[in-house]
Short mmCIF file of C-alpha atoms and ligand atoms in Angstrom, two decimals:
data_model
loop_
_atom_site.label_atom_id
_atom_site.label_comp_id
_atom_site.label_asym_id
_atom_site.label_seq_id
_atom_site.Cartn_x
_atom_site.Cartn_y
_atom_site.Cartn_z
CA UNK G 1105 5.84 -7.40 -20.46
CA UNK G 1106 8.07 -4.68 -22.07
CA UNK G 1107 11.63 -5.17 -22.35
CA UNK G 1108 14.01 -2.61 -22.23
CA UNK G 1109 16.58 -2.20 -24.72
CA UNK G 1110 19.63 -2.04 -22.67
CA UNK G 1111 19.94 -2.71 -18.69
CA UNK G 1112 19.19 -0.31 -16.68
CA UNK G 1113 21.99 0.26 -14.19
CA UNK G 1114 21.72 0.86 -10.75
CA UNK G 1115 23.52 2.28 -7.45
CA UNK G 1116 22.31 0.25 -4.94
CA UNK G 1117 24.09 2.49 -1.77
CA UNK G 1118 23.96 0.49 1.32
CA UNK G 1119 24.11 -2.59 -0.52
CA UNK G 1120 25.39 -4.29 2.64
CA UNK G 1121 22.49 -3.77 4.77
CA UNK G 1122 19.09 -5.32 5.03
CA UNK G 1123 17.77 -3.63 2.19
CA UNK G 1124 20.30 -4.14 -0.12
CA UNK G 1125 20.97 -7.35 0.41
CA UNK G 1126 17.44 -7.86 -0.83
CA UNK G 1127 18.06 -5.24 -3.69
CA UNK G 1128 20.76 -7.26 -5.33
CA UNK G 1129 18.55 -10.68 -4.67
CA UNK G 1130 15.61 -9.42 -6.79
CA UNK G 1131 18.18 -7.85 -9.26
CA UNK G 1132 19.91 -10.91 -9.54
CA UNK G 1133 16.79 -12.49 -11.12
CA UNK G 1134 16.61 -9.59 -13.87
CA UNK G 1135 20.62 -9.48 -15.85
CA UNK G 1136 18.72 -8.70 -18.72
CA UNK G 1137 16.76 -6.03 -17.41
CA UNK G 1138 18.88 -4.50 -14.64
CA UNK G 1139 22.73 -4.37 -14.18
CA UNK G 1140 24.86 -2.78 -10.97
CA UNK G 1141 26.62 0.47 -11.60
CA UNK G 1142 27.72 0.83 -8.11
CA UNK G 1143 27.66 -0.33 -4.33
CA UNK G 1144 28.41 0.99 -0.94
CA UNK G 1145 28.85 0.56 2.44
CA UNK G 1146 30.16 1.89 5.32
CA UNK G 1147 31.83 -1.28 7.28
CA UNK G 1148 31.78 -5.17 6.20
CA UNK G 1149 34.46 -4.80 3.66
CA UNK G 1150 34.70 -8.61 3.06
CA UNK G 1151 31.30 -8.72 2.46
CA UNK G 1152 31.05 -5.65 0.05
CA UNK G 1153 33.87 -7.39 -2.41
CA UNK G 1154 31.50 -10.69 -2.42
CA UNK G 1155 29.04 -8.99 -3.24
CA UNK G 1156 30.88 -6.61 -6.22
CA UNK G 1157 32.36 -10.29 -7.30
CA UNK G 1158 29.01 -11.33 -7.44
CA UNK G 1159 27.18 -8.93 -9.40
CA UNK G 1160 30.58 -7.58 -11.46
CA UNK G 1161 30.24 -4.23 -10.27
CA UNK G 1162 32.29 -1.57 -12.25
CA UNK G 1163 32.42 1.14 -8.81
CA UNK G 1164 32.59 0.86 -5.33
CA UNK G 1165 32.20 3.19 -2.50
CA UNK G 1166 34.34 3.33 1.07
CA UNK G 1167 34.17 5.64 3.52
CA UNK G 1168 38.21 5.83 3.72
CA UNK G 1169 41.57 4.47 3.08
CA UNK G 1170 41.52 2.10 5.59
CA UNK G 1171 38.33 0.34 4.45
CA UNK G 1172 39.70 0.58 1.03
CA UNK G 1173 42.79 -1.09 2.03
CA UNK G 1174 40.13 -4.26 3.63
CA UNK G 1175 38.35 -3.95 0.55
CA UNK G 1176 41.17 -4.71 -1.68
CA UNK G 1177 42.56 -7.55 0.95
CA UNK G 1178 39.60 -9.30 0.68
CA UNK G 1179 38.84 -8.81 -3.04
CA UNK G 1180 38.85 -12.99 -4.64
CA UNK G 1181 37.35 -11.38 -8.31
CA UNK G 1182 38.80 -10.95 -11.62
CA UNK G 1183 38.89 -7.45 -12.08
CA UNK G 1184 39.10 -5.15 -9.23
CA UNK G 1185 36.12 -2.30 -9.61
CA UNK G 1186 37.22 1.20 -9.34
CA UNK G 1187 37.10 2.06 -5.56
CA UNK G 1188 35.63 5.28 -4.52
CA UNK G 1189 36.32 7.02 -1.17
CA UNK G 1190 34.84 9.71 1.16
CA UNK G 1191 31.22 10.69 1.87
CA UNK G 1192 31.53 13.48 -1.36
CA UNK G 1193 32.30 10.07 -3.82
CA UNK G 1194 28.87 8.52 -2.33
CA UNK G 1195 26.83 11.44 -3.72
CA UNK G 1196 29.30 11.97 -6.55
CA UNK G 1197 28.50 8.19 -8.01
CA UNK G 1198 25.00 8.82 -6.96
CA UNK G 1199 25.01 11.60 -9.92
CA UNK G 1200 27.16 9.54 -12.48
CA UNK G 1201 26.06 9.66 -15.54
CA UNK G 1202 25.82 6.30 -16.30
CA UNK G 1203 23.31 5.43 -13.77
CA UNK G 1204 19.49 5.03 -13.93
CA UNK G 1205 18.37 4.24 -10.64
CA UNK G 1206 19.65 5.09 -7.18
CA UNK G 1207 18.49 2.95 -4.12
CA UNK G 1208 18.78 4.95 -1.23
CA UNK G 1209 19.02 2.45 1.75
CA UNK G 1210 21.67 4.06 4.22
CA UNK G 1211 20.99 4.37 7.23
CA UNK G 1212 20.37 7.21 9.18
CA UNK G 1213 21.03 11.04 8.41
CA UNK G 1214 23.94 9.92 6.89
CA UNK G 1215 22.06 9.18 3.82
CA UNK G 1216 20.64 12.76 3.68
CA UNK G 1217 23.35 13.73 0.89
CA UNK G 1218 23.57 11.28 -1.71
CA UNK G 1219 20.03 10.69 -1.83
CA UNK G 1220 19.60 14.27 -2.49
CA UNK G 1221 22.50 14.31 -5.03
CA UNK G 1222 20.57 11.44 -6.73
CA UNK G 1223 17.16 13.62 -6.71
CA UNK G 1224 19.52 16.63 -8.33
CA UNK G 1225 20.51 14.50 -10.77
CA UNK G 1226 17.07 13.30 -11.86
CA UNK G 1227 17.22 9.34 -11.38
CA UNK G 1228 15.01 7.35 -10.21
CA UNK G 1229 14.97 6.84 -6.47
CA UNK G 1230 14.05 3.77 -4.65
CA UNK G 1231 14.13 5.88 -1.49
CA UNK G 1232 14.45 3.06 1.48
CA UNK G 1233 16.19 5.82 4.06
CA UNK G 1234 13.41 7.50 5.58
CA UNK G 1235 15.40 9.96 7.80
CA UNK G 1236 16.17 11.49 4.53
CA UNK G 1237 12.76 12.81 4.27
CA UNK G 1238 12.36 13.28 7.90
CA UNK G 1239 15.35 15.95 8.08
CA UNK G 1240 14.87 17.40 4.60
CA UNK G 1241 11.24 16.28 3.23
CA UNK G 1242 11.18 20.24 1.74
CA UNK G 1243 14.37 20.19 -0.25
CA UNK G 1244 14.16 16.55 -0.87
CA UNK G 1245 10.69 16.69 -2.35
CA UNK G 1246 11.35 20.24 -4.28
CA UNK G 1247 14.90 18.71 -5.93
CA UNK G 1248 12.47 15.68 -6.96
CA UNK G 1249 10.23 18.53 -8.72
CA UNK G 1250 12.36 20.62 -10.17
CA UNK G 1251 14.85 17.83 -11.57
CA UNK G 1252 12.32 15.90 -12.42
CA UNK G 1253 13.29 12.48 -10.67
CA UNK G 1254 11.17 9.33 -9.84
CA UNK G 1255 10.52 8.50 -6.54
CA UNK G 1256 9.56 4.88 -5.48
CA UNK G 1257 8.72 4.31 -1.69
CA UNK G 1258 10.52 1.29 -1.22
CA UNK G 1259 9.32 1.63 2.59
CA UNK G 1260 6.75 -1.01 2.70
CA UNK G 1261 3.95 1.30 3.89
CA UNK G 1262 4.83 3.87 1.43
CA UNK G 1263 5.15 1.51 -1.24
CA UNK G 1264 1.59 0.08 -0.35
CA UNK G 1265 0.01 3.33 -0.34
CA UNK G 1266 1.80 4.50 -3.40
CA UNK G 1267 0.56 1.32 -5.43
CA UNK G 1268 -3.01 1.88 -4.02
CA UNK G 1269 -3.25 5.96 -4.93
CA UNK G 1270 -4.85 6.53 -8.39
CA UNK G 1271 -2.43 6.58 -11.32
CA UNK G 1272 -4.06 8.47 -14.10
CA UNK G 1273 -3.42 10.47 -17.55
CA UNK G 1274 -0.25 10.96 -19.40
CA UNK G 1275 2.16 10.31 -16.23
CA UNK G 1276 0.52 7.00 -15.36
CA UNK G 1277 4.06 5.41 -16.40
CA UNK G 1278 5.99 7.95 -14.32
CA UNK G 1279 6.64 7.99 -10.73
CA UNK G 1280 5.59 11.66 -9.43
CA UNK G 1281 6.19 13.84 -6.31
CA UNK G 1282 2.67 15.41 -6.24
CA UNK G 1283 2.23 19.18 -4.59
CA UNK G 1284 -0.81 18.46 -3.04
CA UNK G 1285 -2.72 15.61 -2.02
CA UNK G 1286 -4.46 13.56 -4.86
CA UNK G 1287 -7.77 13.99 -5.60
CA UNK G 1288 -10.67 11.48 -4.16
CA UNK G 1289 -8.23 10.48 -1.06
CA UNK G 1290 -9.45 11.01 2.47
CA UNK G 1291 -7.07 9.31 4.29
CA UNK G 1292 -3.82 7.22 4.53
CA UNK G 1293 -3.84 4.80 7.09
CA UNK G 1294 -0.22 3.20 7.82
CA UNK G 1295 -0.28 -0.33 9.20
CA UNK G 1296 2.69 -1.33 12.41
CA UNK G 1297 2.55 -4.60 13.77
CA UNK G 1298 3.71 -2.98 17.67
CA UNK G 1299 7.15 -4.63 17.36
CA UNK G 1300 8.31 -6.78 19.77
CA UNK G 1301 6.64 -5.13 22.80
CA UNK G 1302 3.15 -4.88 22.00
CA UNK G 1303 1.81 -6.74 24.88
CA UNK G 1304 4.88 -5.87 27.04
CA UNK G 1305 3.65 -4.06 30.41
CA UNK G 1306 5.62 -0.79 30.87
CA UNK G 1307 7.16 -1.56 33.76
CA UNK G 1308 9.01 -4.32 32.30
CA UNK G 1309 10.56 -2.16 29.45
CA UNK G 1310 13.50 -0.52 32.04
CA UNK G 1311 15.32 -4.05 31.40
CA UNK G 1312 14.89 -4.92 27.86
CA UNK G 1313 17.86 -6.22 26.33
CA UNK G 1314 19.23 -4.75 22.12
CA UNK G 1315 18.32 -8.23 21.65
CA UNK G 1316 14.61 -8.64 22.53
CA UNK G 1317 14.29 -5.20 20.98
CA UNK G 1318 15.78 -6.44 17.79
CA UNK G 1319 13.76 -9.72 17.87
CA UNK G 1320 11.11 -8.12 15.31
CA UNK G 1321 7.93 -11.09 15.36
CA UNK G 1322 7.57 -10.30 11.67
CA UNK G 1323 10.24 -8.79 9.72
CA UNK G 1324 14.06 -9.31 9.33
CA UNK G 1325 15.91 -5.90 9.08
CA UNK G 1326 18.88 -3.68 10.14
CA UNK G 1327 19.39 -2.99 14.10
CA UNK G 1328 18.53 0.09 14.24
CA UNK G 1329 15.23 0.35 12.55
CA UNK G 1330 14.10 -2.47 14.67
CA UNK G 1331 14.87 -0.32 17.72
CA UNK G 1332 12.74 2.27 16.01
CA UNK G 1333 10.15 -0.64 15.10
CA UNK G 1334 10.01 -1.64 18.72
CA UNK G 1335 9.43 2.44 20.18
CA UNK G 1336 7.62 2.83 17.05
CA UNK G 1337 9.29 5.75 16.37
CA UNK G 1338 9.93 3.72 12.96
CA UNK G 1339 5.91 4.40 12.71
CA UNK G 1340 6.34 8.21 13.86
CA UNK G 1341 9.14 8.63 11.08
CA UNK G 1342 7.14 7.34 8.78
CA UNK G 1343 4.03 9.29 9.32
CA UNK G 1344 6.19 12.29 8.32
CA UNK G 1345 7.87 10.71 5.55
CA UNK G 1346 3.57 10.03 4.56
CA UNK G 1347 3.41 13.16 4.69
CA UNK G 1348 5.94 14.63 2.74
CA UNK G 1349 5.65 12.00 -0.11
CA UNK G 1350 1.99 11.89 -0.12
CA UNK G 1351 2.10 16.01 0.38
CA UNK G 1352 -0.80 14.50 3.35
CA UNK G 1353 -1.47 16.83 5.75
CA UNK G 1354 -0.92 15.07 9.06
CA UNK G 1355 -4.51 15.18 10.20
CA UNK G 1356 -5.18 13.05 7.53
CA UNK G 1357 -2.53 10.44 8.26
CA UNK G 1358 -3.51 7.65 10.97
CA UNK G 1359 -1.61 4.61 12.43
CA UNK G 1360 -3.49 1.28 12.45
CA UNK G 1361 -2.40 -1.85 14.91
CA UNK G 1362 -1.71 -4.80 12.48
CA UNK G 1363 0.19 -7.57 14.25
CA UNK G 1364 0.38 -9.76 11.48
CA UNK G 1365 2.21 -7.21 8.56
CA UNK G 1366 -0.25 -8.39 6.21
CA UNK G 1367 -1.81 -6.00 4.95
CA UNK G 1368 0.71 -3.64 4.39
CA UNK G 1369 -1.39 -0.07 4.63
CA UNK G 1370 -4.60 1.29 3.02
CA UNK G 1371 -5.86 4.24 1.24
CA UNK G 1372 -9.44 5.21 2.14
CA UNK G 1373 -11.38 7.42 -0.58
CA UNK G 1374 -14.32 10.21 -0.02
CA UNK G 1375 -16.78 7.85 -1.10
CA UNK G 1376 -15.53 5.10 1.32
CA UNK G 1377 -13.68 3.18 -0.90
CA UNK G 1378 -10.80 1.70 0.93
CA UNK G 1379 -7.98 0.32 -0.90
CA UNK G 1380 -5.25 -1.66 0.67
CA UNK G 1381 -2.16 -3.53 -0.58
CA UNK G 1382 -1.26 -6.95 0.58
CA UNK G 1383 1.30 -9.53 0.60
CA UNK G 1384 4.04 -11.36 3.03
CA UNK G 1385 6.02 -9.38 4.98
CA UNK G 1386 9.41 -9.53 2.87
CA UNK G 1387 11.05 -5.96 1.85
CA UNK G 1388 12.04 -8.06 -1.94
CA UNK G 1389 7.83 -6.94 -2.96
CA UNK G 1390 8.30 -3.09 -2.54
CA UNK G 1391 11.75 -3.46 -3.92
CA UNK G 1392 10.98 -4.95 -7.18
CA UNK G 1393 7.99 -3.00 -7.69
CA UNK G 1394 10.32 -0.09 -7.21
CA UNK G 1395 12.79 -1.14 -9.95
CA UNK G 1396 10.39 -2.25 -12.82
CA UNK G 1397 7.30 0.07 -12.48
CA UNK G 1398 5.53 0.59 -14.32
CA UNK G 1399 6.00 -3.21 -14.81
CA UNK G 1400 5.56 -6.10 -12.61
CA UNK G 1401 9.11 -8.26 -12.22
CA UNK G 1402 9.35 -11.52 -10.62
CA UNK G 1403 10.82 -11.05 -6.78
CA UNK G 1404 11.12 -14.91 -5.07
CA UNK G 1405 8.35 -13.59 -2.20
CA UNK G 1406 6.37 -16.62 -2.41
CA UNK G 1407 2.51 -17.06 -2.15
CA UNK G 1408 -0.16 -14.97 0.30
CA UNK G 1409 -1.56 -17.80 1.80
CA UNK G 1410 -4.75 -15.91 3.88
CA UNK G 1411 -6.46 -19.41 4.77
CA UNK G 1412 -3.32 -20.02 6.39
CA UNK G 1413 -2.94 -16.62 8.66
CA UNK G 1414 -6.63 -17.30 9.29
CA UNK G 1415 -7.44 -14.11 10.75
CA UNK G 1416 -6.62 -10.70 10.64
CA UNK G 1417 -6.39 -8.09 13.94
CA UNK G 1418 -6.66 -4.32 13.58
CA UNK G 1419 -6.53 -2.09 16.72
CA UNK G 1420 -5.79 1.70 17.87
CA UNK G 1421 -2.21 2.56 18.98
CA UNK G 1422 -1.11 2.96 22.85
CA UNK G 1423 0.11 6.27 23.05
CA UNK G 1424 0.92 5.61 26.77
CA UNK G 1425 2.62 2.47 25.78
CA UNK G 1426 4.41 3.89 22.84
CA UNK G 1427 5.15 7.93 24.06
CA UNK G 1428 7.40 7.95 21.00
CA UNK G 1429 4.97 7.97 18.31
CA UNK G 1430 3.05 10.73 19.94
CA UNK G 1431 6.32 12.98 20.23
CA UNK G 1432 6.89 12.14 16.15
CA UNK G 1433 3.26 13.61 15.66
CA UNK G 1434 4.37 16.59 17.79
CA UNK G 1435 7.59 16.80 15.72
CA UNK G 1436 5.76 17.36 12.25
CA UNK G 1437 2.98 19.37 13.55
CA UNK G 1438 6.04 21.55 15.22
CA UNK G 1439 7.65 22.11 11.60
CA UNK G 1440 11.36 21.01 9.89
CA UNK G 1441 13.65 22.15 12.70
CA UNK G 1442 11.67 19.63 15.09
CA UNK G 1443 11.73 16.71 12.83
CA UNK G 1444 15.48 17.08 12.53
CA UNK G 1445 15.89 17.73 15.87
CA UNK G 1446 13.58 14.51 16.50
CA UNK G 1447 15.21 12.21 14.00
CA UNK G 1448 19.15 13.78 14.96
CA UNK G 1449 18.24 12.65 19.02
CA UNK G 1450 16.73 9.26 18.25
CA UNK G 1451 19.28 8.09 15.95
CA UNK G 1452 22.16 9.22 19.16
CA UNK G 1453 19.87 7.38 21.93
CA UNK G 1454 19.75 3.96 20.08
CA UNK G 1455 23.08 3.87 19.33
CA UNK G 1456 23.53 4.52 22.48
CA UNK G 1457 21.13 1.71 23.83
CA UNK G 1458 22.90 -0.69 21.40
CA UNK G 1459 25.71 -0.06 22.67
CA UNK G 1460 24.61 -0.87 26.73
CA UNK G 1461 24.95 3.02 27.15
CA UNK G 1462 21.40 3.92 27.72
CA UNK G 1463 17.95 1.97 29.35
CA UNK G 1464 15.75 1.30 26.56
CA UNK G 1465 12.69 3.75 28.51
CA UNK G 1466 15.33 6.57 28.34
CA UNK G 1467 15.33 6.46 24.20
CA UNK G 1468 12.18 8.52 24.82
CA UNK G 1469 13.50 10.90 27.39
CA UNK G 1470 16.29 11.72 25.05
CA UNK G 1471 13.81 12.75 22.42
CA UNK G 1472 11.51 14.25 24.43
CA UNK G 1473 14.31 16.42 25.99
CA UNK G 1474 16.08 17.14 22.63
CA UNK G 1475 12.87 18.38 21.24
CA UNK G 1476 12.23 20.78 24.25
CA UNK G 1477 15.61 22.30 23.63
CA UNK G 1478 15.01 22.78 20.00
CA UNK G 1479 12.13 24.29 20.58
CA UNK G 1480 13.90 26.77 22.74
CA UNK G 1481 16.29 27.87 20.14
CA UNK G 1482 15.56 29.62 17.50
CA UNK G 1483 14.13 27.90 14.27
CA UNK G 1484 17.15 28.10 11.33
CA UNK G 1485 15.88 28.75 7.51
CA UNK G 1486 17.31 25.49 6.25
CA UNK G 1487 17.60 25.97 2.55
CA UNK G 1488 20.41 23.73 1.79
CA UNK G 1489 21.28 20.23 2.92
CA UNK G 1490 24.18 22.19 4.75
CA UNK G 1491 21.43 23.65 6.81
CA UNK G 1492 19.88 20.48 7.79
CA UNK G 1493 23.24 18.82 8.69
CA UNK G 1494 24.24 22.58 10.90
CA UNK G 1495 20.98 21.64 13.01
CA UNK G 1496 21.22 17.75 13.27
CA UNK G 1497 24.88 18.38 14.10
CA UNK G 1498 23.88 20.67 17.01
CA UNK G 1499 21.38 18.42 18.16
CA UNK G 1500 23.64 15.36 18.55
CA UNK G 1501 25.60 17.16 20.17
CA UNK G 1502 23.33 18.09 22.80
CA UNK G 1503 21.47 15.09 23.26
CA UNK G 1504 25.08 12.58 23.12
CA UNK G 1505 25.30 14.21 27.03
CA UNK G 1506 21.61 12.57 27.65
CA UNK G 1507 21.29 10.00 30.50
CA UNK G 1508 24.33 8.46 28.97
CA UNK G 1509 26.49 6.29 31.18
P1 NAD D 2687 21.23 -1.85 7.76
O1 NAD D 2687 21.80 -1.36 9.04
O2 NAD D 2687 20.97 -3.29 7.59
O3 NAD D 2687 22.17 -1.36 6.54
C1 NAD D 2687 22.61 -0.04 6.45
C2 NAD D 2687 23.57 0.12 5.26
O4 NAD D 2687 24.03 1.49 5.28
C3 NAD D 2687 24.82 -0.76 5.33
O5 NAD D 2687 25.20 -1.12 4.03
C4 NAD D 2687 25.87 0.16 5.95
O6 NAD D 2687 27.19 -0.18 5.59
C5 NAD D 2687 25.47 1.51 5.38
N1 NAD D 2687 25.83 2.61 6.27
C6 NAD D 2687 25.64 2.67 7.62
N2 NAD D 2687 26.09 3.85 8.11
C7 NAD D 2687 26.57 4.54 7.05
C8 NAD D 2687 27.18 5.83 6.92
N3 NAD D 2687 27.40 6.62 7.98
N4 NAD D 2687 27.55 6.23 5.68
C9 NAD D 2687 27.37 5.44 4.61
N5 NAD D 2687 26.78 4.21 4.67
C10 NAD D 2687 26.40 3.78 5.88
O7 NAD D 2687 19.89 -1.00 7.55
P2 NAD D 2687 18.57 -1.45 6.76
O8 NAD D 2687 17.68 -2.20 7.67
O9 NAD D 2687 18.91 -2.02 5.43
O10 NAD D 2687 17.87 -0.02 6.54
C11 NAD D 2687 18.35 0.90 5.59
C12 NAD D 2687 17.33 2.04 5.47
O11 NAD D 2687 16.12 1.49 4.94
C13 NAD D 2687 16.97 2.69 6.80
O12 NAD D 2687 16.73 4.06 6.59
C14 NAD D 2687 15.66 2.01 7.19
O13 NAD D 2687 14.84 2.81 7.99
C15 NAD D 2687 15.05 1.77 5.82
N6 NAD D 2687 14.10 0.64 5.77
C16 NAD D 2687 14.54 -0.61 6.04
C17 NAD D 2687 13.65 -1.68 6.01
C18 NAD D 2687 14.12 -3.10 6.25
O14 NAD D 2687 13.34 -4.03 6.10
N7 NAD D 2687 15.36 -3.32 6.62
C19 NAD D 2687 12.30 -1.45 5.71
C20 NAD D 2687 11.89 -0.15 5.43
C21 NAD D 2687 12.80 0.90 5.47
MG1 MG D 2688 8.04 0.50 7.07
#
């Protein structure tokens, strides 16, 4: 396997959460290869200066003085790393100079900027934060082209599909943002286990607790996604996000019942070739594909054992059952202001049903309500990132007075 010279170094932003938490595992396993530039995140200060300790991180990112004052409190290390503050320092340290790789796993809209910042810069992006595509997949995907940065899905259906689409020719090494849909491919077809509800009768949804909805059967990942897992609006979001990194028109994107995350999504070809990518359901796969491709590195996800699973169930999604993957379907075939509008409302309803604010069958209604008033207004050019954030802004604000006690 080629070695590269020097380390590459890497901004792992969100290096709290789920994702990177498994970011700095797999990097762990790779000094020689891969060093850390930089970490965020926006609460858990204790944890973020274990984790700088750890890993000897030169920068660190807080979202203000106060967390900057926990940060320092709880530092234990040798020497303290410079400390960053504000939301402008997240997409500032994104751009440094002396990085090579961003990982983009914020969550939320709130990732929207320094994952774009990263794209301007021309890194590579190890883009975890979906909703970042979702709200901007135009801008996002043209900064990617015209800077002429990787992206890596690090989203495990993305990252399946991406490993299973034909890398040809002289970019075969390079990561690429294509402009339309590569040749041969007929379909994508994006694998969701159903969550936690799968088998759940409707009526019995009113009184579902944050934690059954967290309780994901297969995966282990931040709160809020495995709200979205459990609508599967997670599936919805990623559809678009399919769709904007696979420049697949949605007609040509299909969700496939998989309870057991195995196979992790498949690529069918014109000739009816269909390729999939499997593996066990752990996020540290995707991830270290995305940090040594073109090269395979070593990421502690143990053996596939298939005799083991012993079988292997496929079946069509419940639109009925799951109302919130048809209204993400609606979103992208309604255009950019919709899937902000979309993603801005479902990221305000499960806060709020974390937070005991809102039923779990009103996340839906919130959605389905935002999107009617979007589609009332009328549609903003949204050429800039400022854009994006004028319309997600307005849409919080309308759907935060939602069905919320
Ligand atoms: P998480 O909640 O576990 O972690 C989120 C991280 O973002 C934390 O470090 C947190 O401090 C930081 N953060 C939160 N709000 C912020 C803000 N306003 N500004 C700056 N930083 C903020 O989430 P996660 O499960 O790791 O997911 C991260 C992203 O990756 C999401 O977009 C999710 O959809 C995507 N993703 C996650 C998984 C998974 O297995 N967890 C799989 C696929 C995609
Ligand atoms: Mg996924």
């Amino acid at each position: 396997m080629r070695q590269p010279t020097q380390p590459r170094r890497v901004v792992v932003l969100g290096s709290t959460g789920s994702i990177g938490v498994n970011t700095l595992d797999v990097m762990a396993r790779h000094p020689d290869r891969l060093r850390v530039h930089a970490l965020s995140a926006h609460s858990r200060m204790e944890r973020l200066a274990e984790q700088a300790a750890a890993c000897g991180a030169p920068v660190v990112v807080v979202p203000d003085d106060a967390a900057r004052t926990r940060f320092i409190a709880a530092w234990r290390g040798a020497t303290l790393p410079e400390v960053r503050v504000g939301a402008q320092a997240l997409s500032d340290t994104a751009a440094d100079t002396q990085c090579d790789m961003v990982v983009a796993a914020i969550v939320g809209a709130a990732g929207l900027p320094s994952a774009l910042a990263a794209a301007h810069a021309g890194k590579r992006i190890l883009l975890a934060n979906k909703e970042a595509l979702v709200a901007a997949g135009t801008l996002f995907m043209q900064a990617v082209r015209d800077k002429g940065a990787e992206l890596l899905p690090i989203d495990s259906e993305h990252n399946a599909i991406f490993q299973c689409l034909p890398h040809h020719g002289p970019s075969a090494s390079r990561a690429y943002a294509p402009a339309q849909p590569a040749a041969g491919v007929r379909r994508l077809l994006l694998t969701a286990s159903g969550g936690p509800f799968r088998l759940t009768h409707p009526d019995d949804l009113h009184d579902v607790t944050p934690e059954q909805a967290c309780a994901h059967p297969n995966w282990s990942m931040g709160r809020k996604i495995s709200v979205d897992s459990a609508t599967m609006v997670n599936k919805g979001l990623e559809v678009i996000e399919a769709h904007w990194l696979f420049a697949m028109p949605p007609e040509r994107i299909e969700v496939l019942i998989h309870p057991q995350s195995v196979v992790h999504s498949l690529v069918e070809y014109v000739d009816g070739s269909v390729l999939a990518q499997l593996g066990n359901p752990d996020m540290r796969t995707p991830i270290s594909y995305g940090l040594g491709f073109p090269d395979r590195l070593e990421s502690g996800v143990g053996m596939l054992d298939l005799a083991r699973a012993g079988r292997l169930d496929f079946d069509t999604p419940d639109f009925t059952r799951f109302p919130c993957l048809r209204l993400c379907f609606d979103a992208l075939q309604a255009g950019q202001n919709a899937c902000i509008a979309l993603n801005a409302a479902n990221e305000v309803a499960v806060q709020a049903f974390l937070e005991g604010r809102l039923p779990y069958t009103w996340i839906s209604r919130v959605i389905e309500a935002s999107l009617e008033w979007q589609a009332g207004r009328p549609s903003a050019t949204l050429g800039s990132v400022e854009d994006v954030l004028a319309v997600d802004a307005a849409v919080r604000a309308y759907s935060g007075n939602l069905g919320l006690a």
